[in-house]
Short mmCIF file of C-alpha atoms and ligand atoms in Angstrom, two decimals:
data_model
loop_
_atom_site.label_atom_id
_atom_site.label_comp_id
_atom_site.label_asym_id
_atom_site.label_seq_id
_atom_site.Cartn_x
_atom_site.Cartn_y
_atom_site.Cartn_z
CA MET A 1 -15.59 -10.24 -12.55
CA VAL A 2 -12.28 -8.45 -12.14
CA GLN A 3 -9.75 -9.22 -9.42
CA PHE A 4 -9.12 -6.34 -7.05
CA VAL A 5 -6.21 -5.77 -4.68
CA GLY A 6 -6.91 -2.68 -2.60
CA VAL A 7 -4.72 -1.09 0.04
CA PRO A 8 -5.96 -3.37 2.87
CA GLN A 9 -5.24 -6.52 0.82
CA MET A 10 -1.84 -5.23 -0.34
CA ARG A 11 -0.89 -4.34 3.24
CA ARG A 12 -1.90 -7.78 4.51
CA TRP A 13 -0.12 -9.56 1.66
CA VAL A 14 3.14 -7.64 2.16
CA SER A 15 3.02 -7.97 5.96
CA THR A 16 2.37 -11.71 5.68
CA VAL A 17 4.93 -12.57 3.00
CA GLY A 18 7.48 -9.87 3.92
CA ALA A 19 8.59 -6.86 1.86
CA GLU A 20 12.12 -8.14 1.31
CA SER A 21 10.95 -11.54 0.16
CA ILE A 22 8.51 -9.95 -2.31
CA ILE A 23 11.20 -7.55 -3.57
CA GLY A 24 13.48 -10.56 -4.11
CA SER A 25 10.82 -12.36 -6.17
CA LEU A 26 9.95 -9.17 -8.04
CA MET A 27 13.62 -8.79 -8.95
CA GLU A 28 13.37 -12.10 -10.82
CA ALA A 29 10.10 -11.06 -12.51
CA VAL A 30 11.45 -7.65 -13.56
CA ARG A 31 14.77 -9.12 -14.73
CA GLU A 32 13.01 -11.73 -16.83
CA ASP A 33 10.72 -9.20 -18.53
CA LEU A 34 13.62 -6.77 -19.13
CA GLN A 35 15.55 -9.61 -20.75
CA HIS A 36 12.61 -10.11 -23.13
CA TRP A 37 12.24 -6.41 -23.85
CA ARG A 38 11.82 -6.97 -27.60
CA ARG A 39 8.41 -8.61 -26.95
CA PHE A 40 7.07 -5.42 -25.42
CA ASP A 41 5.30 -2.40 -26.84
CA LYS A 42 7.47 0.47 -25.65
CA THR A 43 6.43 4.08 -25.34
CA ALA A 44 7.64 6.85 -23.10
CA ARG A 45 4.99 7.54 -20.48
CA ILE A 46 2.31 10.15 -21.05
CA ALA A 47 2.94 12.97 -18.60
CA SER A 48 0.73 15.90 -17.64
CA HIS A 49 2.85 18.48 -15.84
CA SER A 50 1.72 21.25 -13.50
CA PRO A 51 3.84 23.74 -11.55
CA VAL A 52 3.72 21.46 -8.47
CA GLY A 53 3.90 17.97 -9.94
CA VAL A 54 3.08 15.49 -12.61
CA ILE A 55 0.36 12.92 -13.36
CA GLU A 56 1.44 10.10 -15.64
CA LEU A 57 0.04 7.10 -17.47
CA MET A 58 2.48 4.24 -18.08
CA PRO A 59 1.22 1.65 -20.60
CA THR A 60 2.83 -1.42 -22.12
CA SER A 61 1.93 -4.84 -23.51
CA ASP A 62 3.75 -8.08 -24.29
CA GLY A 63 1.07 -9.10 -26.80
CA ALA A 64 -0.69 -11.43 -24.36
CA GLN A 65 -1.37 -8.99 -21.54
CA TYR A 66 -1.56 -5.21 -21.32
CA ALA A 67 -0.94 -3.03 -18.28
CA PHE A 68 -1.02 0.60 -17.38
CA LYS A 69 -0.26 2.51 -14.22
CA TYR A 70 -1.67 5.85 -13.14
CA VAL A 71 0.96 7.59 -11.00
CA ASN A 72 1.58 11.08 -9.71
CA GLY A 73 4.68 12.83 -8.40
CA HIS A 74 4.11 15.87 -6.18
CA PRO A 75 7.21 16.65 -4.07
CA SER A 76 5.37 19.31 -2.03
CA ASN A 77 2.59 16.88 -1.00
CA PRO A 78 4.21 15.65 2.28
CA ALA A 79 4.09 19.21 3.66
CA ARG A 80 0.27 18.91 3.22
CA GLY A 81 0.13 15.47 4.82
CA LEU A 82 -0.08 13.71 1.44
CA GLN A 83 2.20 11.19 -0.31
CA THR A 84 4.60 12.44 -3.02
CA VAL A 85 3.82 9.38 -5.15
CA THR A 86 0.50 7.47 -5.33
CA ALA A 87 -0.53 4.95 -7.95
CA PHE A 88 -2.94 2.29 -9.08
CA GLY A 89 -2.78 -0.01 -12.07
CA VAL A 90 -4.70 -2.36 -14.35
CA LEU A 91 -3.66 -5.63 -15.99
CA SER A 92 -5.77 -6.76 -18.98
CA ASP A 93 -6.14 -9.70 -21.33
CA VAL A 94 -5.10 -8.64 -24.85
CA ALA A 95 -7.22 -11.33 -26.55
CA SER A 96 -10.52 -10.04 -25.12
CA GLY A 97 -9.48 -6.57 -23.98
CA TYR A 98 -11.10 -7.33 -20.63
CA PRO A 99 -9.37 -6.15 -17.45
CA LEU A 100 -8.14 -8.99 -15.24
CA LEU A 101 -6.81 -7.13 -12.21
CA VAL A 102 -7.11 -3.67 -10.69
CA SER A 103 -4.53 -3.05 -7.99
CA GLU A 104 -3.33 -0.36 -5.65
CA MET A 105 0.19 0.52 -6.75
CA THR A 106 1.50 3.04 -4.23
CA ILE A 107 2.97 0.27 -2.09
CA LEU A 108 3.56 -1.88 -5.19
CA THR A 109 5.53 0.92 -6.86
CA ALA A 110 7.84 1.14 -3.84
CA LEU A 111 8.35 -2.65 -4.04
CA ARG A 112 8.95 -2.68 -7.81
CA THR A 113 11.25 0.35 -7.69
CA ALA A 114 13.34 -1.38 -5.02
CA ALA A 115 13.32 -4.54 -7.15
CA THR A 116 14.45 -2.60 -10.23
CA SER A 117 17.28 -0.94 -8.25
CA GLY A 118 18.17 -4.45 -7.11
CA VAL A 119 18.26 -5.81 -10.66
CA ALA A 120 20.51 -2.93 -11.76
CA ALA A 121 22.76 -3.20 -8.70
CA ARG A 122 23.17 -6.94 -9.10
CA ALA A 123 24.25 -6.33 -12.71
CA LEU A 124 26.45 -3.30 -12.08
CA ALA A 125 27.61 -3.00 -8.45
CA ARG A 126 30.62 -4.79 -7.03
CA PRO A 127 29.35 -8.19 -5.83
CA ASP A 128 31.20 -7.73 -2.52
CA SER A 129 29.24 -4.52 -1.74
CA GLN A 130 28.33 -4.27 1.95
CA THR A 131 27.41 -0.69 2.69
CA LEU A 132 24.62 1.44 1.31
CA ALA A 133 24.29 5.21 1.53
CA LEU A 134 20.63 6.16 1.34
CA ILE A 135 20.09 9.81 0.42
CA GLY A 136 16.42 10.65 0.92
CA ALA A 137 14.52 9.00 3.75
CA GLY A 138 10.95 9.28 2.50
CA SER A 139 8.44 6.65 1.34
CA GLN A 140 10.81 4.71 -0.94
CA ALA A 141 13.72 4.57 1.52
CA GLU A 142 13.17 1.41 3.59
CA PHE A 143 12.10 -0.54 0.48
CA GLN A 144 15.32 0.53 -1.26
CA ALA A 145 17.42 -0.59 1.72
CA LEU A 146 15.74 -4.00 1.88
CA GLY A 147 16.04 -4.31 -1.91
CA MET A 148 19.80 -3.73 -1.75
CA ARG A 149 20.11 -6.47 0.85
CA ALA A 150 18.04 -8.82 -1.33
CA ALA A 151 20.21 -7.96 -4.34
CA LEU A 152 23.70 -7.77 -2.89
CA GLY A 153 23.54 -8.81 0.76
CA ILE A 154 24.48 -5.35 2.05
CA ASP A 155 24.52 -5.25 5.86
CA THR A 156 25.09 -1.58 6.68
CA VAL A 157 23.09 1.53 5.78
CA ALA A 158 23.99 5.18 6.32
CA VAL A 159 20.94 7.38 5.86
CA TRP A 160 20.77 11.11 5.16
CA ASP A 161 17.83 13.45 4.58
CA THR A 162 17.45 17.19 4.97
CA ASP A 163 14.54 16.34 7.30
CA PRO A 164 15.88 14.90 10.59
CA ALA A 165 12.46 13.35 11.38
CA ALA A 166 12.65 11.34 8.15
CA ILE A 167 16.09 9.97 9.13
CA GLU A 168 14.71 8.98 12.55
CA LYS A 169 11.76 7.25 10.85
CA VAL A 170 14.06 5.11 8.69
CA VAL A 171 16.26 4.21 11.67
CA ARG A 172 13.11 3.25 13.60
CA ASN A 173 11.49 1.29 10.76
CA LEU A 174 14.65 -0.69 10.01
CA HIS A 175 15.31 -1.42 13.68
CA GLY A 176 15.17 -5.18 14.11
CA SER A 177 15.69 -5.79 10.37
CA GLY A 178 19.22 -7.04 10.98
CA LEU A 179 20.67 -4.12 9.01
CA ARG A 180 23.13 -1.85 10.83
CA VAL A 181 21.62 1.59 10.29
CA ARG A 182 23.48 4.83 10.98
CA ALA A 183 22.01 8.34 10.92
CA ALA A 184 24.47 10.38 8.87
CA THR A 185 25.18 14.05 9.48
CA SER A 186 25.34 15.08 5.82
CA ALA A 187 25.18 13.60 2.33
CA ALA A 188 29.00 13.54 2.25
CA ASP A 189 29.10 11.72 5.60
CA ALA A 190 26.59 9.11 4.37
CA VAL A 191 28.38 8.52 1.09
CA ALA A 192 31.93 8.29 2.50
CA GLY A 193 33.10 4.68 2.20
CA ALA A 194 29.78 3.39 0.75
CA ASP A 195 29.78 0.67 -1.90
CA VAL A 196 26.34 1.57 -3.21
CA VAL A 197 24.63 4.98 -3.07
CA THR A 198 20.89 5.31 -3.64
CA THR A 199 19.45 8.77 -4.08
CA CYS A 200 15.69 8.86 -3.55
CA THR A 201 14.95 12.50 -2.82
CA ALA A 202 12.00 14.52 -4.06
CA ASP A 203 12.26 18.13 -5.16
CA LYS A 204 10.81 19.56 -8.35
CA THR A 205 14.09 21.19 -9.30
CA ASN A 206 17.52 20.48 -10.72
CA ALA A 207 18.94 19.71 -7.29
CA THR A 208 22.53 18.77 -6.51
CA VAL A 209 22.10 16.15 -3.85
CA LEU A 210 25.56 14.69 -4.53
CA THR A 211 28.68 16.32 -5.97
CA ALA A 212 31.48 14.61 -7.89
CA ASP A 213 34.01 15.00 -5.04
CA MET A 214 31.87 12.62 -2.91
CA ILE A 215 32.14 9.78 -5.43
CA GLU A 216 34.78 7.15 -4.67
CA PRO A 217 36.25 4.57 -7.07
CA GLY A 218 34.17 1.39 -7.23
CA MET A 219 30.86 2.97 -6.20
CA HIS A 220 27.55 2.10 -7.81
CA LEU A 221 24.82 4.75 -7.75
CA ASN A 222 21.08 4.18 -8.10
CA ALA A 223 19.67 7.62 -8.89
CA ILE A 224 15.93 7.11 -8.58
CA GLY A 225 14.61 10.54 -7.59
CA GLY A 226 15.44 12.41 -10.81
CA ASP A 227 12.54 11.23 -12.94
CA CYS A 228 10.92 14.26 -14.53
CA PRO A 229 11.94 17.15 -16.79
CA GLY A 230 13.57 19.76 -14.53
CA LYS A 231 13.91 17.25 -11.63
CA THR A 232 17.41 15.81 -11.14
CA GLU A 233 19.62 14.88 -8.20
CA LEU A 234 23.19 14.41 -9.43
CA ASP A 235 25.82 16.97 -10.29
CA ALA A 236 26.41 16.57 -14.06
CA ALA A 237 30.13 16.07 -13.24
CA ILE A 238 29.19 12.71 -11.64
CA LEU A 239 27.76 11.53 -14.96
CA GLU A 240 30.92 12.68 -16.73
CA ARG A 241 33.05 10.90 -14.11
CA ALA A 242 31.07 7.61 -14.38
CA ASP A 243 32.51 4.75 -16.40
CA LEU A 244 29.01 3.49 -17.26
CA VAL A 245 25.54 5.07 -17.08
CA ALA A 246 22.73 2.54 -17.47
CA VAL A 247 19.15 3.46 -18.37
CA GLU A 248 15.79 1.72 -18.70
CA PHE A 249 14.20 3.05 -21.91
CA GLU A 250 16.63 5.54 -23.42
CA GLU A 251 14.00 7.67 -25.18
CA GLN A 252 12.20 8.26 -21.89
CA THR A 253 15.33 8.69 -19.77
CA ARG A 254 16.81 11.35 -22.07
CA ILE A 255 13.73 13.46 -21.21
CA GLU A 256 13.23 12.52 -17.57
CA GLY A 257 16.45 11.15 -16.09
CA GLU A 258 19.71 12.58 -14.79
CA ILE A 259 20.99 12.55 -18.37
CA GLN A 260 18.54 15.31 -19.34
CA GLN A 261 21.45 17.50 -18.15
CA MET A 262 23.77 16.00 -20.78
CA PRO A 263 24.02 16.47 -24.55
CA ALA A 264 22.00 14.06 -26.72
CA SER A 265 25.26 12.33 -27.72
CA PHE A 266 26.11 11.43 -24.09
CA PRO A 267 26.74 7.65 -24.13
CA VAL A 268 24.42 5.42 -22.13
CA THR A 269 23.91 1.67 -21.90
CA ALA A 270 20.50 -0.01 -21.84
CA LEU A 271 20.14 -2.06 -18.66
CA TRP A 272 18.36 -4.80 -20.64
CA ASP A 273 21.39 -5.11 -22.94
CA VAL A 274 23.64 -5.63 -19.90
CA LEU A 275 21.21 -8.24 -18.53
CA ASN A 276 21.20 -10.05 -21.89
CA GLY A 277 24.98 -9.95 -22.22
CA GLU A 278 24.62 -7.73 -25.30
CA ALA A 279 26.47 -4.86 -23.62
CA ALA A 280 29.28 -4.84 -21.10
CA GLY A 281 28.48 -3.95 -17.49
CA ARG A 282 31.10 -3.05 -14.88
CA ALA A 283 34.54 -3.79 -16.32
CA ARG A 284 36.77 -3.11 -13.30
CA ALA A 285 36.36 -3.07 -9.52
CA HIS A 286 37.24 0.62 -9.38
CA ASP A 287 34.72 1.67 -12.06
CA VAL A 288 31.95 4.04 -11.08
CA THR A 289 28.57 2.87 -12.37
CA VAL A 290 25.27 4.77 -12.35
CA PHE A 291 21.74 3.46 -12.83
CA ASP A 292 19.76 6.50 -13.99
CA SER A 293 16.37 5.15 -12.92
CA VAL A 294 13.15 6.89 -13.92
CA GLY A 295 10.72 3.96 -13.72
CA PHE A 296 9.49 2.24 -16.86
CA ALA A 297 6.09 0.73 -17.69
CA MET A 298 7.51 -2.79 -18.13
CA GLU A 299 8.45 -2.84 -14.43
CA ASP A 300 4.83 -2.13 -13.48
CA PHE A 301 3.63 -4.76 -15.93
CA SER A 302 5.95 -7.31 -14.25
CA ALA A 303 4.75 -6.23 -10.81
CA LEU A 304 1.05 -6.50 -11.68
CA LYS A 305 1.55 -9.91 -13.30
CA TYR A 306 3.51 -11.10 -10.28
CA VAL A 307 0.86 -9.86 -7.83
CA ARG A 308 -1.93 -11.54 -9.79
CA ALA A 309 -0.12 -14.88 -9.78
CA ALA A 310 0.73 -14.55 -6.09
CA VAL A 311 -2.71 -13.58 -4.77
CA THR A 312 -5.05 -15.62 -7.00
CA GLY A 313 -6.93 -18.10 -4.84
CA THR A 314 -6.02 -16.32 -1.59
CA ASP A 315 -7.94 -13.85 0.55
CA PHE A 316 -5.48 -11.12 -0.47
CA VAL A 317 -7.72 -10.47 -3.47
CA GLU A 318 -11.44 -9.89 -3.99
CA GLU A 319 -13.65 -9.64 -7.05
CA ILE A 320 -15.31 -6.48 -8.26
CA ASP A 321 -17.96 -5.98 -10.89
CA ILE A 322 -16.64 -3.18 -13.11
CA VAL A 323 -17.19 -4.68 -16.55
CA ALA A 324 -20.79 -4.47 -17.79
CA ASP A 325 -21.16 -7.87 -19.45
CA PRO A 326 -24.73 -8.78 -20.55
CA SER A 327 -25.43 -12.40 -21.47
CA ASP A 328 -26.34 -11.22 -25.00
CA PRO A 329 -23.23 -9.21 -25.94
CA LYS A 330 -25.28 -7.03 -28.31
CA ASP A 331 -27.89 -6.19 -25.71
CA LEU A 332 -26.16 -3.80 -23.32
CA PHE A 333 -29.45 -1.87 -23.01
CA SER A 334 -31.08 -4.86 -21.31
CA LEU A 335 -28.93 -4.24 -18.25
CA VAL A 336 -30.48 -0.84 -17.67
CA ALA A 337 -33.88 -1.52 -19.19
CA ALA A 338 -34.51 -4.37 -16.77
CA ASP A 339 -33.63 -2.14 -13.84
CA ALA A 340 -35.81 0.65 -15.22
CA ARG A 341 -38.82 -1.71 -15.52
CA VAL A 342 -38.31 -2.92 -11.97
CA GLY A 343 -38.31 0.69 -10.79
CA ALA A 344 -41.39 1.59 -12.89
P1 NAD B 409 9.15 11.40 -0.39
O1 NAD B 409 8.66 12.78 -0.63
O2 NAD B 409 8.39 10.50 0.51
O3 NAD B 409 10.66 11.44 0.16
C1 NAD B 409 11.64 12.26 -0.39
C2 NAD B 409 12.62 12.67 0.71
O4 NAD B 409 13.70 13.41 0.11
C3 NAD B 409 12.01 13.56 1.79
O5 NAD B 409 12.16 12.98 3.06
C4 NAD B 409 12.82 14.88 1.66
O6 NAD B 409 13.03 15.51 2.91
C5 NAD B 409 14.11 14.37 1.07
N1 NAD B 409 14.94 15.36 0.38
C6 NAD B 409 14.54 16.33 -0.49
N2 NAD B 409 15.63 17.02 -0.92
C7 NAD B 409 16.71 16.45 -0.33
C8 NAD B 409 18.11 16.69 -0.39
N3 NAD B 409 18.62 17.66 -1.15
N4 NAD B 409 18.95 15.92 0.35
C9 NAD B 409 18.45 14.92 1.13
N5 NAD B 409 17.14 14.65 1.25
C10 NAD B 409 16.28 15.40 0.51
O7 NAD B 409 9.30 10.74 -1.83
P2 NAD B 409 9.40 9.18 -2.19
O8 NAD B 409 8.07 8.59 -2.45
O9 NAD B 409 10.32 8.52 -1.20
O10 NAD B 409 10.12 9.28 -3.60
C11 NAD B 409 11.49 9.71 -3.67
C12 NAD B 409 11.79 10.08 -5.11
O11 NAD B 409 11.79 8.91 -5.91
C13 NAD B 409 10.76 11.02 -5.73
O12 NAD B 409 11.46 12.01 -6.45
C14 NAD B 409 9.96 10.14 -6.66
O13 NAD B 409 9.43 10.84 -7.75
C15 NAD B 409 11.03 9.14 -7.07
N6 NAD B 409 10.53 7.83 -7.51
C16 NAD B 409 11.18 7.28 -8.56
C17 NAD B 409 10.80 6.02 -8.98
C18 NAD B 409 11.54 5.37 -10.11
O14 NAD B 409 11.09 4.35 -10.63
N7 NAD B 409 12.68 5.88 -10.49
C19 NAD B 409 9.74 5.34 -8.35
C20 NAD B 409 9.13 5.94 -7.26
C21 NAD B 409 9.53 7.20 -6.84
#
């Protein structure tokens, strides 16, 4: 039998434990796996592009377990009442090849993306950061805000989106969270005076959500929405202005991240090297740091492993029969032959 966490179970688990608490724990899980990146099989994800979006498979293994995520990115979906990003994933046992867990990953991706932003911000942002500018108020937004509080203890959020209803939704959803949330009047208004800026917009184009004149000394940017060829958020001048640009898996980020706008020689730092102390992070309080996030398979692996450990033995998980497993391993036919005889 395979463990299964569907949307109802994931919703109940997150509502019971709390999104921020889970993001905090996931930060530890993601950080630990990133620190052991040499153990992992690393490949850029396999992407199938269409004019309106992308469908991707994101596989990795640490030699003991294997995981993959199926995920799409369709920025025009919300106009049709659909999510931009949906996902599900599988965790398997390498020794037998048998799947252990099948899980919904639309909610889990939002949690793990917030956790990854948190890991990067804890390594790169000023530790005294208090204010967050959130540019893009869609599905990822509230998770990103809670993740920045879990990572840095930020207490104030200024939120901007080209869709006023999305801003109102974030203000409403974060009401009662203890965060001071302000609806900004423009991207520049949101960013002014912020310690951390997270861009999580969706548009299948080379957009310029932020320009270099908005960037103040000491800021840390999490650029999470530019994650596909031809889909970026930052003015290239911001990358030139930055003192440090950190990436997940450089080979993938050069194709998919903000740095696709830059020459191949543009210097970047691997986040896992910063976490391991093998590369320097922020050197000075007034440095500008950027985490050019695209989402990497190891983060999904960490999330699936964490979910499995957290829900095993609870009613947040059920078992499903999706592996045909006859008692005689050579006699698969008996499974259907027996049924056929019964029906005869
Ligand atoms: P979403 O469609 O729910 O929300 C995106 C929001 O951006 C919308 O409210 C839209 O109005 C707004 N927007 C678009 N252009 C804008 C602009 N120029 N200025 C301000 N707001 C603008 O999408 P989502 O699920 O919240 O995802 C956000 C982005 O993050 C997507 O691009 C997605 O692909 C990406 N993403 C990245 C990772 C990662 O690991 N890096 C993980 C998940 C999602």
